[in-house]
C-alpha positions as CSV (number, residue, x, y, z in Angstrom):
1,M,0.0,0.0,0.0
2,V,1.3,3.4,-1.0
3,T,1.7,5.9,1.9
4,K,-0.2,9.2,1.4
5,P,2.3,12.0,0.7
6,V,2.7,14.9,3.1
7,V,4.5,17.1,0.6
8,V,4.5,16.9,-3.2
9,L,7.1,18.9,-5.2
10,F,6.4,19.5,-8.9
11,D,8.7,20.4,-11.7
12,V,7.3,23.1,-14.1
13,D,8.3,22.7,-17.8
14,E,6.6,19.7,-19.5
15,T,5.3,18.5,-16.1
16,L,2.7,21.2,-15.3
17,V,2.8,23.4,-18.5
18,H,4.1,23.5,-22.0
19,T,5.3,27.1,-22.7
20,G,5.2,26.7,-26.5
21,G,8.8,27.7,-26.9
22,S,8.6,30.9,-24.8
23,G,11.7,30.0,-22.8
24,A,13.8,29.3,-25.8
25,R,12.7,32.5,-27.5
26,S,13.5,34.5,-24.4
27,W,17.0,33.0,-24.1
28,S,17.6,33.8,-27.8
29,A,16.4,37.4,-27.3
30,A,18.7,37.9,-24.3
31,F,21.8,36.7,-26.2
32,E,20.9,38.8,-29.2
33,K,20.3,42.0,-27.2
34,L,23.5,41.7,-25.1
35,H,25.9,40.0,-27.5
36,G,24.4,40.6,-31.0
37,V,23.9,36.9,-31.7
38,P,20.8,34.7,-31.4
39,A,21.2,31.5,-29.5
40,D,19.3,28.2,-29.9
41,I,19.4,26.6,-26.4
42,G,18.3,23.3,-28.0
43,Q,21.7,23.0,-29.6
44,H,23.6,23.4,-26.4
45,S,21.5,21.9,-23.6
46,S,19.0,19.1,-22.9
47,A,15.8,18.6,-21.0
48,G,16.0,18.7,-17.2
49,E,19.1,20.9,-17.0
50,T,18.9,24.0,-14.7
51,D,18.9,27.5,-16.1
52,P,22.4,28.2,-14.9
53,Q,23.6,25.1,-16.8
54,V,21.7,26.2,-19.9
55,A,23.1,29.7,-19.8
56,V,26.7,28.7,-19.3
57,Q,26.6,25.9,-22.0
58,T,24.8,28.1,-24.5
59,F,27.2,31.0,-23.9
60,R,30.2,28.7,-24.5
61,G,28.6,27.2,-27.6
62,V,27.7,30.6,-29.1
63,L,30.5,32.8,-28.0
64,G,33.3,30.2,-27.6
65,R,34.4,31.2,-24.1
66,N,33.2,31.1,-20.5
67,P,30.9,33.9,-19.3
68,S,31.8,36.2,-16.4
69,A,29.5,36.4,-13.4
70,D,28.4,39.9,-14.6
71,E,27.6,38.6,-18.1
72,L,25.5,35.8,-16.6
73,D,23.6,38.3,-14.4
74,N,22.7,40.4,-17.4
75,I,21.6,37.4,-19.4
76,Y,19.3,36.2,-16.6
77,A,17.8,39.6,-16.3
78,Q,17.1,40.1,-20.0
79,Y,15.8,36.5,-20.3
80,L,13.3,37.1,-17.5
81,L,12.2,40.5,-18.9
82,H,11.5,38.9,-22.3
83,L,9.8,35.9,-20.8
84,A,7.4,38.0,-18.8
85,D,6.0,39.4,-22.0
86,D,6.4,36.4,-24.3
87,I,4.6,33.9,-22.1
88,W,1.3,35.8,-22.5
89,I,1.4,35.7,-26.3
90,S,2.8,32.2,-26.8
91,E,0.2,30.6,-29.1
92,Q,1.1,27.0,-28.1
93,Y,1.2,27.6,-24.3
94,K,-1.0,25.0,-22.5
95,V,-1.6,23.4,-19.2
96,L,-0.8,19.7,-19.4
97,P,-3.6,17.2,-19.0
98,G,-4.8,16.7,-15.5
99,A,-2.5,19.2,-13.9
100,E,-4.9,21.6,-12.4
101,K,-7.4,19.0,-11.3
102,L,-4.6,17.0,-9.5
103,L,-3.3,20.1,-7.8
104,S,-6.8,20.9,-6.5
105,R,-7.2,17.3,-5.3
106,L,-3.9,17.3,-3.4
107,V,-4.7,20.6,-1.7
108,E,-8.1,19.3,-0.7
109,A,-6.4,16.2,0.7
110,G,-4.2,18.4,3.0
111,V,-1.0,17.9,1.0
112,I,1.6,20.7,1.0
113,L,2.6,21.6,-2.5
114,G,5.9,23.1,-3.6
115,L,7.9,23.7,-6.8
116,V,11.2,22.1,-7.6
117,S,12.4,23.6,-10.8
118,G,15.6,24.1,-12.6
119,A,14.4,27.4,-13.8
120,M,15.3,30.6,-12.0
121,E,12.6,31.4,-9.4
122,G,11.3,34.3,-11.4
123,A,11.1,32.3,-14.6
124,A,9.4,29.3,-12.9
125,R,6.7,31.5,-11.4
126,T,6.3,33.4,-14.6
127,K,5.7,30.3,-16.6
128,L,2.8,29.4,-14.3
129,M,1.1,32.8,-14.5
130,P,-1.1,32.4,-17.6
131,A,-2.5,29.1,-16.2
132,N,-3.0,30.7,-12.7
133,L,-1.2,27.8,-11.1
134,N,1.0,29.8,-8.7
135,R,-1.9,29.8,-6.2
136,F,-1.4,26.1,-5.4
137,F,2.3,26.4,-4.3
138,L,3.4,27.5,-0.9
139,F,7.2,27.4,-1.5
140,G,9.9,26.0,-3.8
141,A,13.5,25.6,-4.7
142,Y,14.9,26.7,-8.1
143,G,17.9,26.9,-10.4
144,S,18.6,30.3,-8.8
145,D,19.2,28.4,-5.5
146,S,21.6,25.9,-7.1
147,A,22.8,24.9,-10.6
148,D,22.7,21.3,-9.4
149,R,19.2,19.7,-9.5
150,G,20.0,17.2,-6.8
151,E,21.1,19.9,-4.4
152,L,18.1,22.2,-5.1
153,T,15.8,19.2,-4.6
154,S,17.4,18.5,-1.3
155,L,16.9,22.2,-0.4
156,A,13.2,21.9,-1.3
157,V,12.9,18.9,1.0
158,A,14.6,20.9,3.8
159,K,12.3,23.9,3.3
160,A,9.3,21.5,3.5
161,A,10.6,20.3,6.8
162,R,10.4,23.8,8.1
163,L,6.7,23.8,7.3
164,H,6.0,20.3,8.7
165,D,8.5,19.6,11.5
166,T,8.0,15.9,11.7
167,L,8.5,15.4,8.0
168,T,10.8,12.6,6.7
169,P,12.1,12.5,3.1
170,D,10.1,9.4,2.3
171,Q,6.9,11.5,2.9
172,V,7.9,13.8,0.1
173,F,7.0,12.9,-3.5
174,V,8.8,14.6,-6.4
175,V,7.1,14.8,-9.8
176,G,9.0,15.4,-13.0
177,D,9.3,14.5,-16.6
178,T,13.0,13.7,-17.0
179,P,15.5,11.2,-15.7
180,R,17.3,14.2,-14.1
181,D,14.2,14.8,-12.0
182,I,14.2,11.1,-10.9
183,D,17.9,11.2,-10.0
184,A,17.4,14.4,-8.0
185,A,14.5,12.9,-6.0
186,K,16.5,9.8,-5.2
187,Q,19.5,11.9,-4.1
188,A,17.2,13.8,-1.7
189,G,15.7,10.6,-0.3
190,A,12.3,11.4,-1.7
191,V,9.8,9.3,-3.6
192,S,10.2,9.8,-7.4
193,I,7.3,10.0,-9.8
194,G,8.0,10.2,-13.5
195,V,5.3,11.7,-15.8
196,A,5.7,11.0,-19.5
197,T,4.4,14.3,-20.8
198,G,7.8,15.7,-21.9
199,H,10.6,14.2,-24.0
200,Y,10.9,10.8,-22.2
201,S,8.7,7.7,-22.4
202,T,7.3,5.7,-19.5
203,G,9.9,3.1,-20.2
204,E,12.8,5.6,-20.1
205,L,11.6,7.0,-16.8
206,L,11.2,3.5,-15.3
207,A,14.7,2.7,-16.5
208,A,15.9,5.9,-14.7
209,G,14.6,4.3,-11.5
210,A,11.4,6.1,-10.9
211,A,9.3,4.6,-8.0
212,Y,6.2,5.3,-10.0
213,V,5.5,6.4,-13.6
214,L,2.4,8.0,-15.0
215,E,1.4,8.5,-18.7
216,S,0.0,11.9,-17.6
217,L,-1.3,13.7,-14.5
218,E,-4.8,12.4,-15.4
219,Q,-3.8,9.0,-14.1
220,A,-4.4,7.9,-10.5
221,F,-1.8,9.6,-8.3
222,P,0.1,7.3,-5.9
223,G,-1.2,7.7,-2.3
224,L,-4.5,9.4,-3.1
């Protein structure tokens, strides 16, 4: 029998929403404005990487050198400014099937909800705004907290323990769409739930070691 979760942490991109390319367009716009060259993050990064990883690898790939701290700060700022406008006009933006209904059910069941996203905090929250999903999440940990997804997931679990002082890691479920999400959950001692709404199949998520795998968030959620 599956134990009911006390806390559930959700990834954002391709787990809760699909932004319709808004993030990629905003990275490209930031590089073009600051360095005069557009940048395709898809050529330099892969699903599940954190925003700091995406920024550094794209910078190296496009400009052929490592960025300075000041250069990264400027890229992050311009990226977020562009995203804040683009997300509202992204024609293919959508909430993924079952997401809002599941969040409502979890809240009604007394489960604490948080975000665990490789995006910078501002970007993660911005991506949820058109869908009005921010209202479900009390807290989170983000790529702006750590470039390492395992570390930021452990931080999210630690934050959750401040809200529920008897919490143990195995009472925390982490939901994500990539093997990196699964690995991070395992590093944090949490229960990993893969959802095959992104670039990875149920088989690939099972092979990554997910405790549970869903085709979509419309399926029965473990512990509910």
